[in-house]
Amino acid sequence: MTPPDYEYLRKLLKDQSGLDLSADKQYLIESRLVPLSRKCGLSGIAELVQKMKSGSASIVAQVVEAMTTNETFFFRDKVPFDHFRDTVMPEILQARSARKGIRIWCAAGSTGQEPYSLAMCLKEMGAALSGWRVEIVATDLSQEVLEKSKSGIYSQFEVQRGLPIQMLVKYFKQNGEFWQLNADIRAMVQHRQLNLLHDFSQLGTFDVIFCRNVLIYFDQETKINIFTRLAGTTEGDGFLVLGAAETVVGLTDAFKPYPERRGLYRPNDSRTTRMPGGGPKFATAAGM
Ligand SMILES: C[S@@+](CC[C@H](N)C(=O)[O-])C[C@H]1O[C@@H](n2cnc3c(N)ncnc32)[C@H](O)[C@@H]1O
């Protein structure tokens, strides 16, 4: 790959998806884009770049998608889901006892293991949520991962990563080499394509936002911008959950760490960016 082609791709990826590649990541681009160029019937990265420069929106979208890292698994890192069950949900059950509704957003839900882990956590709570409206909104930049998430179909390898065997037996049906989540769990999650670089205020406000393992790919300025806008979509008594390598500390005071709960944050009372209102913004919400 020529240095000008690398610079072109680096800038395009930063502008389109926030991906912040350092000057020495040629191998990463080559490992993802050489196979893509072959799939598109092109001779290599130089021709791919030519097509992009001549305005092929479809090639640009495929390049951006090919450069996303979609790694995820059920109950990833475990601790955030313990916090969700033991700290977040008890507070929400009390705070929302009149409204009997909860809105959760997985802001980079990838192939669905994260939103469906939350759905299974809520299902496990049984009678405590009886009569509640539960909305889990899973968004991602990549349409391809969203399609897989919607299907709720996972390989043997995928269900063996992080998912307790009792939950596999209880919430999945086996179909040949694959496992599909039961329809009632799938119905708890709504899917939307969404780029975190763009306005997301149309989603409304949420009680809980999981935004894990995506901000690590962005530069500081982009992280700060997204944190500010996330604060605007979090209820004043809501929660933000970040990935193990992510923090708001040193970047923004829009959120503050929840004491003794690593990765869990609450909006700061002093901020002024929150949007008014909230409540369900979509037509469907699963009743429990
Ligand atoms: C490593 S996965 C994390 C999945 C899940 N949150 C977890 O922690 O297991 C990162 C996801 O972020 C998505 N992504 C990357 N850039 C994005 C952007 N600008 N807006 C929305 N999603 C993005 C990718 O498509 C990918 O599915």
mmCIF file of C-alpha atoms and ligand atoms in Angstrom:
data_model
loop_
_atom_site.group_PDB
_atom_site.id
_atom_site.type_symbol
_atom_site.label_atom_id
_atom_site.label_comp_id
_atom_site.label_asym_id
_atom_site.label_seq_id
_atom_site.Cartn_x
_atom_site.Cartn_y
_atom_site.Cartn_z
ATOM 1 C CA MET A 1 0.000 0.000 0.000
ATOM 2 C CA THR A 2 1.405 3.413 -0.909
ATOM 3 C CA PRO A 3 1.769 6.046 1.849
ATOM 4 C CA PRO A 4 -0.804 8.354 0.140
ATOM 5 C CA ASP A 5 -3.358 5.494 -0.045
ATOM 6 C CA TYR A 6 -2.754 4.736 3.638
ATOM 7 C CA GLU A 7 -3.248 8.400 4.601
ATOM 8 C CA TYR A 8 -6.421 8.575 2.501
ATOM 9 C CA LEU A 9 -7.872 5.480 4.221
ATOM 10 C CA ARG A 10 -6.791 6.653 7.678
ATOM 11 C CA LYS A 11 -8.573 9.980 7.259
ATOM 12 C CA LEU A 12 -11.662 8.444 5.713
ATOM 13 C CA LEU A 13 -12.024 5.908 8.546
ATOM 14 C CA LYS A 14 -11.573 8.597 11.193
ATOM 15 C CA ASP A 15 -14.240 10.775 9.553
ATOM 16 C CA GLN A 16 -16.718 7.983 8.859
ATOM 17 C CA SER A 17 -16.514 5.779 11.962
ATOM 18 C CA GLY A 18 -14.205 7.494 14.466
ATOM 19 C CA LEU A 19 -11.577 4.756 14.082
ATOM 20 C CA ASP A 20 -8.288 6.383 15.064
ATOM 21 C CA LEU A 21 -5.417 4.464 13.454
ATOM 22 C CA SER A 22 -1.833 5.344 14.321
ATOM 23 C CA ALA A 23 0.725 5.806 11.530
ATOM 24 C CA ASP A 24 1.893 2.153 11.731
ATOM 25 C CA LYS A 25 -1.300 0.157 11.197
ATOM 26 C CA GLN A 26 -0.804 -0.669 7.504
ATOM 27 C CA TYR A 27 -0.895 -4.405 8.312
ATOM 28 C CA LEU A 28 -4.364 -4.044 9.878
ATOM 29 C CA ILE A 29 -5.752 -2.263 6.835
ATOM 30 C CA GLU A 30 -4.142 -4.798 4.503
ATOM 31 C CA SER A 31 -5.437 -7.810 6.435
ATOM 32 C CA ARG A 32 -9.011 -6.481 6.233
ATOM 33 C CA LEU A 33 -9.088 -4.714 2.869
ATOM 34 C CA VAL A 34 -7.128 -7.078 0.593
ATOM 35 C CA PRO A 35 -9.836 -9.780 1.073
ATOM 36 C CA LEU A 36 -12.548 -7.119 0.569
ATOM 37 C CA SER A 37 -10.985 -5.904 -2.678
ATOM 38 C CA ARG A 38 -10.915 -9.511 -3.968
ATOM 39 C CA LYS A 39 -14.555 -9.983 -2.962
ATOM 40 C CA CYS A 40 -15.406 -6.848 -4.968
ATOM 41 C CA GLY A 41 -13.514 -8.179 -8.003
ATOM 42 C CA LEU A 42 -10.755 -5.550 -7.687
ATOM 43 C CA SER A 43 -7.008 -6.067 -8.025
ATOM 44 C CA GLY A 44 -6.106 -4.694 -4.594
ATOM 45 C CA ILE A 45 -6.130 -1.735 -2.240
ATOM 46 C CA ALA A 46 -4.989 0.765 -4.905
ATOM 47 C CA GLU A 47 -8.050 0.009 -7.048
ATOM 48 C CA LEU A 48 -10.305 0.029 -3.958
ATOM 49 C CA VAL A 49 -9.054 3.530 -3.117
ATOM 50 C CA GLN A 50 -9.616 4.628 -6.726
ATOM 51 C CA LYS A 51 -13.250 3.446 -6.545
ATOM 52 C CA MET A 52 -13.726 5.306 -3.263
ATOM 53 C CA LYS A 53 -12.258 8.485 -4.715
ATOM 54 C CA SER A 54 -14.566 8.220 -7.713
ATOM 55 C CA GLY A 55 -17.515 8.356 -5.293
ATOM 56 C CA SER A 56 -18.661 4.769 -4.793
ATOM 57 C CA ALA A 57 -20.730 5.052 -1.595
ATOM 58 C CA SER A 58 -21.234 1.290 -1.509
ATOM 59 C CA ILE A 59 -17.461 0.636 -1.486
ATOM 60 C CA VAL A 60 -16.960 3.267 1.236
ATOM 61 C CA ALA A 61 -19.636 1.602 3.394
ATOM 62 C CA GLN A 62 -18.056 -1.827 2.868
ATOM 63 C CA VAL A 63 -14.584 -0.515 3.754
ATOM 64 C CA VAL A 64 -15.862 1.144 6.947
ATOM 65 C CA GLU A 65 -17.723 -2.029 7.912
ATOM 66 C CA ALA A 66 -14.722 -4.273 7.148
ATOM 67 C CA MET A 67 -12.555 -2.174 9.462
ATOM 68 C CA THR A 68 -14.848 -2.528 12.508
ATOM 69 C CA THR A 69 -13.833 -4.982 15.218
ATOM 70 C CA ASN A 70 -16.897 -6.935 16.258
ATOM 71 C CA GLU A 71 -15.425 -9.119 19.011
ATOM 72 C CA THR A 72 -18.012 -9.851 21.727
ATOM 73 C CA PHE A 73 -19.353 -12.716 23.794
ATOM 74 C CA PHE A 74 -22.130 -13.514 26.235
ATOM 75 C CA PHE A 75 -21.723 -11.919 29.704
ATOM 76 C CA ARG A 76 -18.396 -10.418 28.578
ATOM 77 C CA ASP A 77 -16.224 -9.542 31.605
ATOM 78 C CA LYS A 78 -19.012 -10.785 33.967
ATOM 79 C CA VAL A 79 -18.617 -7.872 36.448
ATOM 80 C CA PRO A 80 -20.783 -5.366 34.488
ATOM 81 C CA PHE A 81 -23.625 -7.883 34.496
ATOM 82 C CA ASP A 82 -23.181 -8.451 38.256
ATOM 83 C CA HIS A 83 -23.416 -4.656 38.698
ATOM 84 C CA PHE A 84 -26.486 -4.614 36.480
ATOM 85 C CA ARG A 85 -28.250 -7.312 38.516
ATOM 86 C CA ASP A 86 -27.075 -6.339 42.016
ATOM 87 C CA THR A 87 -26.765 -2.527 41.902
ATOM 88 C CA VAL A 88 -28.515 -1.042 38.852
ATOM 89 C CA MET A 89 -31.726 -3.079 38.786
ATOM 90 C CA PRO A 90 -32.543 -2.832 42.528
ATOM 91 C CA GLU A 91 -32.254 0.968 42.260
ATOM 92 C CA ILE A 92 -34.335 1.104 39.091
ATOM 93 C CA LEU A 93 -37.044 -1.181 40.477
ATOM 94 C CA GLN A 94 -37.469 1.297 43.290
ATOM 95 C CA ALA A 95 -37.079 4.523 41.296
ATOM 96 C CA ARG A 96 -39.411 3.417 38.464
ATOM 97 C CA SER A 97 -42.011 1.592 40.599
ATOM 98 C CA ALA A 98 -44.744 4.035 39.543
ATOM 99 C CA ARG A 99 -43.899 4.124 35.809
ATOM 100 C CA LYS A 100 -43.065 0.407 35.643
ATOM 101 C CA GLY A 101 -40.885 0.898 32.613
ATOM 102 C CA ILE A 102 -37.192 0.595 31.882
ATOM 103 C CA ARG A 103 -35.240 1.618 28.790
ATOM 104 C CA ILE A 104 -31.789 0.177 28.126
ATOM 105 C CA TRP A 105 -29.459 1.017 25.240
ATOM 106 C CA CYS A 106 -26.561 -1.132 24.021
ATOM 107 C CA ALA A 107 -24.755 1.515 22.009
ATOM 108 C CA ALA A 108 -22.405 -0.859 20.162
ATOM 109 C CA GLY A 109 -24.272 -4.126 20.453
ATOM 110 C CA SER A 110 -22.337 -5.985 17.734
ATOM 111 C CA THR A 111 -23.739 -9.475 17.064
ATOM 112 C CA GLY A 112 -26.142 -9.341 20.014
ATOM 113 C CA GLN A 113 -24.445 -11.223 22.832
ATOM 114 C CA GLU A 114 -24.443 -8.095 25.046
ATOM 115 C CA PRO A 115 -28.100 -7.026 24.631
ATOM 116 C CA TYR A 116 -29.281 -10.637 24.868
ATOM 117 C CA SER A 117 -27.198 -11.188 28.048
ATOM 118 C CA LEU A 118 -29.105 -8.236 29.540
ATOM 119 C CA ALA A 119 -32.415 -9.654 28.297
ATOM 120 C CA MET A 120 -31.658 -13.002 29.980
ATOM 121 C CA CYS A 121 -30.638 -11.188 33.211
ATOM 122 C CA LEU A 122 -34.024 -9.441 33.214
ATOM 123 C CA LYS A 123 -35.881 -12.668 32.438
ATOM 124 C CA GLU A 124 -34.110 -14.308 35.395
ATOM 125 C CA MET A 125 -35.608 -11.625 37.654
ATOM 126 C CA GLY A 126 -39.018 -13.207 37.054
ATOM 127 C CA ALA A 127 -41.901 -11.827 39.128
ATOM 128 C CA ALA A 128 -39.986 -8.689 40.187
ATOM 129 C CA LEU A 129 -40.574 -7.308 36.659
ATOM 130 C CA SER A 130 -44.061 -8.649 36.166
ATOM 131 C CA GLY A 131 -46.191 -6.006 34.403
ATOM 132 C CA TRP A 132 -43.164 -3.861 33.474
ATOM 133 C CA ARG A 133 -42.470 -2.493 30.004
ATOM 134 C CA VAL A 134 -38.930 -3.397 29.096
ATOM 135 C CA GLU A 135 -37.133 -1.892 26.106
ATOM 136 C CA ILE A 136 -33.641 -2.919 25.092
ATOM 137 C CA VAL A 137 -32.378 -1.025 22.057
ATOM 138 C CA ALA A 138 -29.305 -2.488 20.350
ATOM 139 C CA THR A 139 -27.524 -0.247 17.873
ATOM 140 C CA ASP A 140 -24.352 -0.622 15.833
ATOM 141 C CA LEU A 141 -22.647 1.008 12.892
ATOM 142 C CA SER A 142 -22.433 -2.300 11.059
ATOM 143 C CA GLN A 143 -25.568 -3.573 9.322
ATOM 144 C CA GLU A 144 -23.982 -7.009 8.988
ATOM 145 C CA VAL A 145 -23.633 -7.559 12.751
ATOM 146 C CA LEU A 146 -27.151 -6.223 13.324
ATOM 147 C CA GLU A 147 -28.551 -8.818 10.917
ATOM 148 C CA LYS A 148 -26.830 -11.582 12.839
ATOM 149 C CA SER A 149 -28.030 -10.111 16.131
ATOM 150 C CA LYS A 150 -31.624 -10.032 14.863
ATOM 151 C CA SER A 151 -31.431 -13.698 13.894
ATOM 152 C CA GLY A 152 -30.359 -14.700 17.409
ATOM 153 C CA ILE A 153 -28.480 -17.637 15.873
ATOM 154 C CA TYR A 154 -25.090 -18.577 17.316
ATOM 155 C CA SER A 155 -22.519 -21.306 16.692
ATOM 156 C CA GLN A 156 -21.484 -23.894 19.256
ATOM 157 C CA PHE A 157 -18.257 -21.916 19.757
ATOM 158 C CA GLU A 158 -20.168 -18.691 20.430
ATOM 159 C CA VAL A 159 -22.539 -20.200 22.992
ATOM 160 C CA GLN A 160 -19.583 -21.778 24.782
ATOM 161 C CA ARG A 161 -18.036 -18.339 25.403
ATOM 162 C CA GLY A 162 -19.402 -16.888 28.653
ATOM 163 C CA LEU A 163 -22.897 -18.334 28.577
ATOM 164 C CA PRO A 164 -23.763 -20.512 31.605
ATOM 165 C CA ILE A 165 -24.947 -23.948 30.469
ATOM 166 C CA GLN A 166 -28.218 -23.581 32.419
ATOM 167 C CA MET A 167 -29.032 -20.467 30.375
ATOM 168 C CA LEU A 168 -28.175 -22.228 27.128
ATOM 169 C CA VAL A 169 -30.610 -25.013 27.966
ATOM 170 C CA LYS A 170 -33.286 -22.613 29.206
ATOM 171 C CA TYR A 171 -33.219 -19.901 26.543
ATOM 172 C CA PHE A 172 -31.938 -21.534 23.310
ATOM 173 C CA LYS A 173 -33.110 -24.233 20.901
ATOM 174 C CA GLN A 174 -30.547 -26.336 19.079
ATOM 175 C CA ASN A 175 -30.805 -26.550 15.305
ATOM 176 C CA GLY A 176 -28.065 -28.732 13.832
ATOM 177 C CA GLU A 177 -24.724 -27.107 14.585
ATOM 178 C CA PHE A 178 -26.369 -23.843 15.675
ATOM 179 C CA TRP A 179 -28.361 -22.529 18.601
ATOM 180 C CA GLN A 180 -31.172 -19.991 18.319
ATOM 181 C CA LEU A 181 -32.400 -17.787 21.142
ATOM 182 C CA ASN A 182 -36.046 -18.325 21.987
ATOM 183 C CA ALA A 183 -38.471 -15.866 20.414
ATOM 184 C CA ASP A 184 -39.466 -14.239 23.729
ATOM 185 C CA ILE A 185 -35.842 -13.221 24.427
ATOM 186 C CA ARG A 186 -35.312 -12.022 20.842
ATOM 187 C CA ALA A 187 -38.492 -9.943 21.103
ATOM 188 C CA MET A 188 -37.042 -8.027 24.044
ATOM 189 C CA VAL A 189 -34.364 -6.435 21.828
ATOM 190 C CA GLN A 190 -35.002 -3.850 19.109
ATOM 191 C CA HIS A 191 -32.309 -3.173 16.514
ATOM 192 C CA ARG A 192 -31.312 0.079 14.817
ATOM 193 C CA GLN A 193 -28.305 0.999 12.684
ATOM 194 C CA LEU A 194 -26.586 3.967 14.307
ATOM 195 C CA ASN A 195 -23.228 5.663 14.026
ATOM 196 C CA LEU A 196 -22.150 7.103 17.388
ATOM 197 C CA LEU A 197 -20.504 10.006 15.549
ATOM 198 C CA HIS A 198 -23.953 11.144 14.434
ATOM 199 C CA ASP A 199 -26.837 12.658 16.415
ATOM 200 C CA PHE A 200 -28.623 10.015 18.510
ATOM 201 C CA SER A 201 -31.020 12.251 20.426
ATOM 202 C CA GLN A 202 -33.920 10.762 18.444
ATOM 203 C CA LEU A 203 -33.562 7.562 20.505
ATOM 204 C CA GLY A 204 -34.953 9.376 23.575
ATOM 205 C CA THR A 205 -33.589 8.989 27.099
ATOM 206 C CA PHE A 206 -32.459 5.792 28.766
ATOM 207 C CA ASP A 207 -32.243 4.451 32.303
ATOM 208 C CA VAL A 208 -29.167 2.389 31.478
ATOM 209 C CA ILE A 209 -26.624 2.730 28.669
ATOM 210 C CA PHE A 210 -24.081 0.014 27.934
ATOM 211 C CA CYS A 211 -21.390 1.565 25.733
ATOM 212 C CA ARG A 212 -18.594 -0.959 25.980
ATOM 213 C CA ASN A 213 -15.464 -1.630 23.994
ATOM 214 C CA VAL A 214 -16.105 0.867 21.232
ATOM 215 C CA LEU A 215 -14.746 4.170 22.583
ATOM 216 C CA ILE A 216 -11.305 2.564 22.866
ATOM 217 C CA TYR A 217 -10.997 2.917 19.079
ATOM 218 C CA PHE A 218 -11.628 6.698 19.141
ATOM 219 C CA ASP A 219 -9.394 9.670 19.917
ATOM 220 C CA GLN A 220 -9.905 11.843 23.014
ATOM 221 C CA GLU A 221 -11.851 14.566 21.278
ATOM 222 C CA THR A 222 -14.321 12.056 19.840
ATOM 223 C CA LYS A 223 -14.710 10.299 23.217
ATOM 224 C CA ILE A 224 -15.443 13.610 24.963
ATOM 225 C CA ASN A 225 -17.986 14.556 22.312
ATOM 226 C CA ILE A 226 -19.758 11.187 22.658
ATOM 227 C CA PHE A 227 -19.720 11.304 26.487
ATOM 228 C CA THR A 228 -21.326 14.753 26.398
ATOM 229 C CA ARG A 229 -24.089 13.528 24.108
ATOM 230 C CA LEU A 230 -24.528 10.279 26.072
ATOM 231 C CA ALA A 231 -25.085 12.388 29.196
ATOM 232 C CA GLY A 232 -27.883 14.115 27.290
ATOM 233 C CA THR A 233 -29.630 10.784 26.704
ATOM 234 C CA THR A 234 -29.188 9.332 30.212
ATOM 235 C CA GLU A 235 -31.926 9.870 32.791
ATOM 236 C CA GLY A 236 -30.708 11.986 35.721
ATOM 237 C CA ASP A 237 -30.788 8.933 38.007
ATOM 238 C CA GLY A 238 -29.647 6.574 35.245
ATOM 239 C CA PHE A 239 -26.437 4.628 34.656
ATOM 240 C CA LEU A 240 -23.637 4.359 32.112
ATOM 241 C CA VAL A 241 -21.610 1.161 31.810
ATOM 242 C CA LEU A 242 -18.222 1.281 30.056
ATOM 243 C CA GLY A 243 -15.762 -1.449 29.033
ATOM 244 C CA ALA A 244 -12.866 -2.622 31.200
ATOM 245 C CA ALA A 245 -10.327 -0.416 29.354
ATOM 246 C CA GLU A 246 -12.555 2.680 29.236
ATOM 247 C CA THR A 247 -13.232 5.515 31.689
ATOM 248 C CA VAL A 248 -14.671 9.025 31.866
ATOM 249 C CA VAL A 249 -12.002 10.048 34.369
ATOM 250 C CA GLY A 250 -9.829 12.837 33.014
ATOM 251 C CA LEU A 251 -12.091 13.321 29.988
ATOM 252 C CA THR A 252 -15.423 14.697 31.155
ATOM 253 C CA ASP A 253 -17.369 15.583 34.265
ATOM 254 C CA ALA A 254 -20.674 14.732 32.579
ATOM 255 C CA PHE A 255 -20.528 11.380 34.424
ATOM 256 C CA LYS A 256 -19.029 10.377 37.760
ATOM 257 C CA PRO A 257 -17.850 6.913 38.839
ATOM 258 C CA TYR A 258 -20.288 4.943 41.001
ATOM 259 C CA PRO A 259 -18.416 4.238 44.250
ATOM 260 C CA GLU A 260 -16.827 0.805 44.419
ATOM 261 C CA ARG A 261 -18.392 -0.421 41.176
ATOM 262 C CA ARG A 262 -15.725 -0.491 38.491
ATOM 263 C CA GLY A 263 -17.025 0.463 35.035
ATOM 264 C CA LEU A 264 -20.301 1.896 36.374
ATOM 265 C CA TYR A 265 -21.045 5.646 36.129
ATOM 266 C CA ARG A 266 -23.874 8.052 36.903
ATOM 267 C CA PRO A 267 -24.628 11.402 35.310
ATOM 268 C CA ASN A 268 -23.358 14.392 37.274
ATOM 269 C CA ASP A 269 -26.180 16.487 38.700
ATOM 270 C CA SER A 270 -24.496 19.709 37.661
ATOM 271 C CA ARG A 271 -24.519 19.057 33.923
ATOM 272 C CA THR A 272 -27.055 20.868 31.787
ATOM 273 C CA THR A 273 -27.016 18.844 28.602
ATOM 274 C CA ARG A 274 -29.734 16.300 29.423
ATOM 275 C CA MET A 275 -32.740 16.277 27.133
ATOM 276 C CA PRO A 276 -36.157 16.711 28.672
ATOM 277 C CA GLY A 277 -38.658 13.860 28.625
ATOM 278 C CA GLY A 278 -37.731 10.263 28.014
ATOM 279 C CA GLY A 279 -40.078 7.320 27.929
ATOM 280 C CA PRO A 280 -40.430 4.842 25.109
ATOM 281 C CA LYS A 281 -39.812 6.287 21.660
ATOM 282 C CA PHE A 282 -40.479 3.127 19.657
ATOM 283 C CA ALA A 283 -43.641 1.321 18.780
ATOM 284 C CA THR A 284 -42.785 -1.948 20.475
ATOM 285 C CA ALA A 285 -41.617 -2.756 23.972
ATOM 286 C CA ALA A 286 -41.705 -6.200 25.473
ATOM 287 C CA GLY A 287 -44.030 -6.683 28.428
ATOM 288 C CA MET A 288 -42.677 -8.911 31.175
HETATM 289 C C1 LIG B 1 -15.642 -4.722 19.967
HETATM 290 S S1 LIG B 1 -17.341 -4.567 19.578
HETATM 291 C C2 LIG B 1 -18.052 -4.406 21.199
HETATM 292 C C3 LIG B 1 -19.348 -5.173 21.354
HETATM 293 C C4 LIG B 1 -19.947 -5.163 22.739
HETATM 294 N N1 LIG B 1 -20.296 -3.821 23.172
HETATM 295 C C5 LIG B 1 -19.005 -5.803 23.733
HETATM 296 O O1 LIG B 1 -18.414 -5.097 24.547
HETATM 297 O O2 LIG B 1 -18.852 -7.023 23.711
HETATM 298 C C6 LIG B 1 -17.387 -2.896 18.949
HETATM 299 C C7 LIG B 1 -18.610 -2.604 18.084
HETATM 300 O O3 LIG B 1 -18.657 -1.194 17.859
HETATM 301 C C8 LIG B 1 -19.145 -0.974 16.559
HETATM 302 N N2 LIG B 1 -18.753 0.379 16.131
HETATM 303 C C9 LIG B 1 -17.537 0.803 15.706
HETATM 304 N N3 LIG B 1 -17.570 2.108 15.399
HETATM 305 C C10 LIG B 1 -18.832 2.532 15.658
HETATM 306 C C11 LIG B 1 -19.496 3.783 15.535
HETATM 307 N N4 LIG B 1 -18.872 4.876 15.082
HETATM 308 N N5 LIG B 1 -20.808 3.853 15.869
HETATM 309 C C12 LIG B 1 -21.464 2.750 16.321
HETATM 310 N N6 LIG B 1 -20.883 1.536 16.462
HETATM 311 C C13 LIG B 1 -19.585 1.430 16.123
HETATM 312 C C14 LIG B 1 -18.540 -2.087 15.724
HETATM 313 O O4 LIG B 1 -19.273 -2.320 14.542
HETATM 314 C C15 LIG B 1 -18.566 -3.259 16.718
HETATM 315 O O5 LIG B 1 -19.683 -4.085 16.516
#
